[in-house]
Short mmCIF file of C-alpha atoms in Angstrom, two decimals:
data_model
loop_
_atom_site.label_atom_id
_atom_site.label_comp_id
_atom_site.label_asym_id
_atom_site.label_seq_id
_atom_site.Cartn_x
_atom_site.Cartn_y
_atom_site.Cartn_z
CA UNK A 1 -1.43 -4.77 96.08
CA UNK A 2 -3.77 -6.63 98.37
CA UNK A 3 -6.69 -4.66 100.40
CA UNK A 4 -6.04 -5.26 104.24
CA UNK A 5 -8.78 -6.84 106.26
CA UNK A 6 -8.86 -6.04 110.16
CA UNK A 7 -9.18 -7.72 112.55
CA UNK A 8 -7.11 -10.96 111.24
CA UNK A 9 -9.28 -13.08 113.89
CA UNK A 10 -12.25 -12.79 116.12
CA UNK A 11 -13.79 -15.34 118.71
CA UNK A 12 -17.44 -14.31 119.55
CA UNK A 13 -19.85 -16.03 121.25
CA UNK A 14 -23.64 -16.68 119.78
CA UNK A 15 -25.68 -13.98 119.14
CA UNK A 16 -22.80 -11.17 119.29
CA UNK A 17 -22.30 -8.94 116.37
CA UNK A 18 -19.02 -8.73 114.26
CA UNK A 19 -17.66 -6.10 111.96
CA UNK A 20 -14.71 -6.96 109.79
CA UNK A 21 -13.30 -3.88 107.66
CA UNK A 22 -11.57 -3.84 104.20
CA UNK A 23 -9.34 -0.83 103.06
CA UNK A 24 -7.77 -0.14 99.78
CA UNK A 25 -4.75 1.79 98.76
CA UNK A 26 -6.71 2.16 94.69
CA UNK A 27 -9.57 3.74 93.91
CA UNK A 28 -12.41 0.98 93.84
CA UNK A 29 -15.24 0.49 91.59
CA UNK A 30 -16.64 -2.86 93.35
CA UNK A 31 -16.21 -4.84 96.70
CA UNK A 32 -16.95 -8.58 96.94
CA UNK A 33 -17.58 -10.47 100.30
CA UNK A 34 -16.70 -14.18 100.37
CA UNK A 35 -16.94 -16.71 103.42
CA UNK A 36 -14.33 -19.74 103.14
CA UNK A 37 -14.80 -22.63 105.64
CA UNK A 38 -12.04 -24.63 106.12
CA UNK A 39 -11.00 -26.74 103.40
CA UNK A 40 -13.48 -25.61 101.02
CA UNK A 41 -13.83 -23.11 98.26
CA UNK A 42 -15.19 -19.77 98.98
CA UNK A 43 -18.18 -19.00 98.47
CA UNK A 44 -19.70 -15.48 97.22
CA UNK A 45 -22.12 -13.64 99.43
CA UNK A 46 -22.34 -10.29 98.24
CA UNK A 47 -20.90 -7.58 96.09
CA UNK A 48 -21.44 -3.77 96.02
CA UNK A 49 -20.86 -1.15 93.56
CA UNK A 50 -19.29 2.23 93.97
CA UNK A 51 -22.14 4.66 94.48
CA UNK A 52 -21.94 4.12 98.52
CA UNK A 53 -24.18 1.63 98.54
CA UNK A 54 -25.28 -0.85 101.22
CA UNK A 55 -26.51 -4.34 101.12
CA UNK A 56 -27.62 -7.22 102.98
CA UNK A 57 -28.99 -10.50 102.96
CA UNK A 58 -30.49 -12.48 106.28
CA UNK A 59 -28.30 -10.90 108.80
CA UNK A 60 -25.58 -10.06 107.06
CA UNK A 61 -25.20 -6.66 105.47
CA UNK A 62 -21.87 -4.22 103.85
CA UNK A 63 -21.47 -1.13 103.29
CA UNK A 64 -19.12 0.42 100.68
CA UNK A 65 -17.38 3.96 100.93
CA UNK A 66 -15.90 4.61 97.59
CA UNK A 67 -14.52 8.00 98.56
CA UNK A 68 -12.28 6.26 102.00
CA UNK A 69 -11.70 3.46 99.52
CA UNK A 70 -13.35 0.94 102.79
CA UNK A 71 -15.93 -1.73 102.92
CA UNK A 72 -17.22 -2.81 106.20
CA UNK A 73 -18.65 -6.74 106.91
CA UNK A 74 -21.63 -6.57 109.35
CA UNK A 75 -22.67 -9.82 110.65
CA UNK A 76 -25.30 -9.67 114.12
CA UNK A 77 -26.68 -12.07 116.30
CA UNK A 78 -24.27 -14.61 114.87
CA UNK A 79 -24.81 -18.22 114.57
CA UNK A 80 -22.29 -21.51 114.88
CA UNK A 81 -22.75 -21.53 110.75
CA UNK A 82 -20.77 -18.17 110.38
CA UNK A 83 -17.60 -19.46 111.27
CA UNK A 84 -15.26 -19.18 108.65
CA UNK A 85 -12.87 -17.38 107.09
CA UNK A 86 -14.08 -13.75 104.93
CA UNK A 87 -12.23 -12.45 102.75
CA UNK A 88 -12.95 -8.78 100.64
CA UNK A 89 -12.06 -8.96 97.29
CA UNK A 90 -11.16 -5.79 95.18
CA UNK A 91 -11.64 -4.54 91.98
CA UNK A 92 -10.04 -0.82 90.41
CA UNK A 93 -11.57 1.75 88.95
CA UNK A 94 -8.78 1.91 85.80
CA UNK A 95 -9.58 0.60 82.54
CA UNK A 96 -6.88 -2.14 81.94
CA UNK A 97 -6.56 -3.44 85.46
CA UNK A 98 -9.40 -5.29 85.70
CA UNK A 99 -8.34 -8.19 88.19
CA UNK A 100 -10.02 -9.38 91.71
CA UNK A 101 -7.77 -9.07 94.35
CA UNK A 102 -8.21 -10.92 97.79
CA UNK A 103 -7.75 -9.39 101.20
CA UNK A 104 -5.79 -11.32 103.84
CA UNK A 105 -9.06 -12.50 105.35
CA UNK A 106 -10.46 -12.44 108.88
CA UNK A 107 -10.94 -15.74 110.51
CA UNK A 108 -14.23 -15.38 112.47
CA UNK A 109 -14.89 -18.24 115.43
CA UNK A 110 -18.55 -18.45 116.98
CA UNK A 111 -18.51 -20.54 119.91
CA UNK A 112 -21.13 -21.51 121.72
CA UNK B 1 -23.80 -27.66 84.65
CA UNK B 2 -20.81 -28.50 85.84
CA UNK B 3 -19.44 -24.75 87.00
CA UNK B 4 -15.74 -24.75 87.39
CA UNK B 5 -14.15 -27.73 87.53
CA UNK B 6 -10.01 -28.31 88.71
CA UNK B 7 -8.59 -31.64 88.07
CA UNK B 8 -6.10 -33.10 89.73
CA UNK B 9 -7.68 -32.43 93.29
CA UNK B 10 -4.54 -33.68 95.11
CA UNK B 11 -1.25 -34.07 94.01
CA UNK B 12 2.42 -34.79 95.36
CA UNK B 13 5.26 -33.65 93.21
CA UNK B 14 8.99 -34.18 93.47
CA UNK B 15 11.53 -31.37 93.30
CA UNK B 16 12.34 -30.36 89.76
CA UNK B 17 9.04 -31.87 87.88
CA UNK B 18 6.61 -30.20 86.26
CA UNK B 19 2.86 -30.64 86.26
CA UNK B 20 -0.44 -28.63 84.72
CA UNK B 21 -3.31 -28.04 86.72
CA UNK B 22 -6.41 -27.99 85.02
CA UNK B 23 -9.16 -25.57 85.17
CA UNK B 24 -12.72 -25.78 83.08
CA UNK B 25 -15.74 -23.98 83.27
CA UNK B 26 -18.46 -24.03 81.01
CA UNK B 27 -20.64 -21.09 82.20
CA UNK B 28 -19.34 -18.74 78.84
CA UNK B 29 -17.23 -16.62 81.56
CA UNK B 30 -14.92 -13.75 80.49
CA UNK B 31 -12.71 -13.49 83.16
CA UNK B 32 -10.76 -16.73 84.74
CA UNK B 33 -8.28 -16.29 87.75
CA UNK B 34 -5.31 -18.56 89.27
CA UNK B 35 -4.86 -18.31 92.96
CA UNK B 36 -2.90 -19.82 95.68
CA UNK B 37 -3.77 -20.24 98.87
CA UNK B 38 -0.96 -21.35 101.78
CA UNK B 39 -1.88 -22.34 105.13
CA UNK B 40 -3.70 -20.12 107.11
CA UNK B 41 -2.89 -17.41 104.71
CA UNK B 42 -4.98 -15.23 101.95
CA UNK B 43 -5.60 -15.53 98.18
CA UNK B 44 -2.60 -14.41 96.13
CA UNK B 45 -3.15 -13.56 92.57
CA UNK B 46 -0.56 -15.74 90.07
CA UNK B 47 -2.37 -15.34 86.69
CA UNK B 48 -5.50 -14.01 85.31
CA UNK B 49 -6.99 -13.75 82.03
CA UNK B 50 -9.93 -11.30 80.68
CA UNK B 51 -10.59 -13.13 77.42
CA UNK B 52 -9.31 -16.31 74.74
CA UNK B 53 -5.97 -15.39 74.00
CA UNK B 54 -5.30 -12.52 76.62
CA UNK B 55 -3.42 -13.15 79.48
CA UNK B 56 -1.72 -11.36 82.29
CA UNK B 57 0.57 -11.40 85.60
CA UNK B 58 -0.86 -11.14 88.98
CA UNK B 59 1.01 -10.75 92.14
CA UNK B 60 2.64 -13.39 92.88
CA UNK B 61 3.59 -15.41 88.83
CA UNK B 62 7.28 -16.59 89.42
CA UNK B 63 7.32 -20.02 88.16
CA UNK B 64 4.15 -20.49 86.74
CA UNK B 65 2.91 -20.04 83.09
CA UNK B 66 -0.69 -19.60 81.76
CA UNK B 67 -2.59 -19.88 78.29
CA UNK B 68 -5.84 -19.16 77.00
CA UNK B 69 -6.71 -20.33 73.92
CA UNK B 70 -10.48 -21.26 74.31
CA UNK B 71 -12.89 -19.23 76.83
CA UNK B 72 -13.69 -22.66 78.57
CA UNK B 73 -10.00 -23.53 79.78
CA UNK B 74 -7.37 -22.05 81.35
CA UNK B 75 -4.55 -24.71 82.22
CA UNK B 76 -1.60 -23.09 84.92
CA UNK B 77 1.42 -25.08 84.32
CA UNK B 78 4.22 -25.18 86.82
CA UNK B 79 7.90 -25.95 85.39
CA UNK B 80 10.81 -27.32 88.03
CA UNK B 81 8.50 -27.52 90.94
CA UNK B 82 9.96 -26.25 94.00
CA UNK B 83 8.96 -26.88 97.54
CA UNK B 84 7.33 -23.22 97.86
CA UNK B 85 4.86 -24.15 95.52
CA UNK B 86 3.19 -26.60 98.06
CA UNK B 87 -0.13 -24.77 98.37
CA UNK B 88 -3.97 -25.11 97.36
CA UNK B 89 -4.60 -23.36 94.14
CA UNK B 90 -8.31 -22.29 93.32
CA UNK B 91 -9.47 -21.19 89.65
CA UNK B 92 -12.11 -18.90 89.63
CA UNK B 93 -14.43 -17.21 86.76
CA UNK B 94 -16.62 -14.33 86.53
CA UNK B 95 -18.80 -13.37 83.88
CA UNK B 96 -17.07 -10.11 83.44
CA UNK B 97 -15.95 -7.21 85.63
CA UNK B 98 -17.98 -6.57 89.37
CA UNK B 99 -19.77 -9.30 89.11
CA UNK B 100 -20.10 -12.99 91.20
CA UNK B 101 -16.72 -15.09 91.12
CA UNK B 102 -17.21 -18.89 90.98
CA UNK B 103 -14.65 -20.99 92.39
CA UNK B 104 -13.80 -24.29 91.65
CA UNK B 105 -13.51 -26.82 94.66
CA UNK B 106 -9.26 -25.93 94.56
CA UNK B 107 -6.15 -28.97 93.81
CA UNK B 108 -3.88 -29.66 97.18
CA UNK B 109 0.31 -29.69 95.92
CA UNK B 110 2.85 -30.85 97.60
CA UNK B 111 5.96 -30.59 96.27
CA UNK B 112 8.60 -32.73 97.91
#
């Protein structure tokens, strides 16, 4: 079963902050971040481990709450180059089920 | 190095034929995944494969097959192509469980 992202789709304007949220219905051992822009390949930006750890890079930072099975995306003062699609991808604690699974992605528009 | 490499990057298929996608990587990963990707929409899970000679269903594996023989390749082949198989499929690798997913650049189907 997929993890759900919310929102689906967000139109900010430069320099406003974004938070895009991942939930699970399984009990998580990792959470990877990935940006897609359009008609290209995602690409990886960041993955935590269970341990409720938090992580960033430039201005872009998660935040992983094993326990609520939830990741949060934190992206502030946002630039024209964050546009793109993000998608959380999931991976379960259980020995044998070892598979990433994609969220249904948030489409984030900067606009000038 | 090359990464992860999908050949064909395009292709148009008629109703009933059958094709293999193509998916090499030569980074010594583990784990290798099949995704599809329809407009607009998420990553959907078809196959996915831990190891040479392991392989195992994802969400969504109706009409597709897999096979692993080596740890560099990991072919999806689609038999009697139907016209809700028009999609972009991405392979992706990771060296083993929680860790960075590589994709490779995805192939564009049409089936008509």
């Amino acid at each position: 079963q997929q993890p759900v992202q919310s929102p689906q789709a967000v139109i900010l304007r430069e320099g406003e902050d974004a938070v895009i949220n991942c939930s699970s219905s399984k009990a998580l051992y990792s959470v990877h971040w990935y940006r897609q822009k359009h008609g290209e390949a995602p690409v990886f930006l960041m993955i935590l481990l269970k341990g409720g750890e938090q992580k960033g890079h430039d201005k872009i930072s998660a935040s992983f709450n094993e326990k609520k099975q939830q990741s949060s995306l934190y992206l502030t003062a946002s630039q024209l180059s964050y546009s793109g699609t993000y998608f959380c991808g999931t991976e379960a604690t259980n020995f044998g089920n070892e598979k990433l699974t994609f969220g249904t992605g948030t489409r984030l528009t900067i606009i000038p | 190095n090359a990464g992860v490499t999908q050949t064909p990057k395009f292709r148009i298929l008629k109703i009933g034929q059958s094709m293999t996608l193509q998916c090499t990587q030569d980074m010594n990963h583990n784990y290798m995944y099949w995704y599809r990707q329809d407009p607009g929409m998420g990553l959907k899970l078809i196959y996915y494969s831990v190891g040479a000679g392991i392989t195992d269903k994802g969400e969504v594996p109706n009409g597709y097959n897999v096979s692993r023989s080596t740890t560099e390749d990991f072919p999806l082949r689609l038999e009697l192509a139907a016209p809700s198989q028009t999609s972009v499929y991405f392979c992706a690798t990771e060296y083993g469980m929680n860790t960075e997913a590589f994709f490779g650049q995805g192939t564009r189907l049409t089936v008509v």
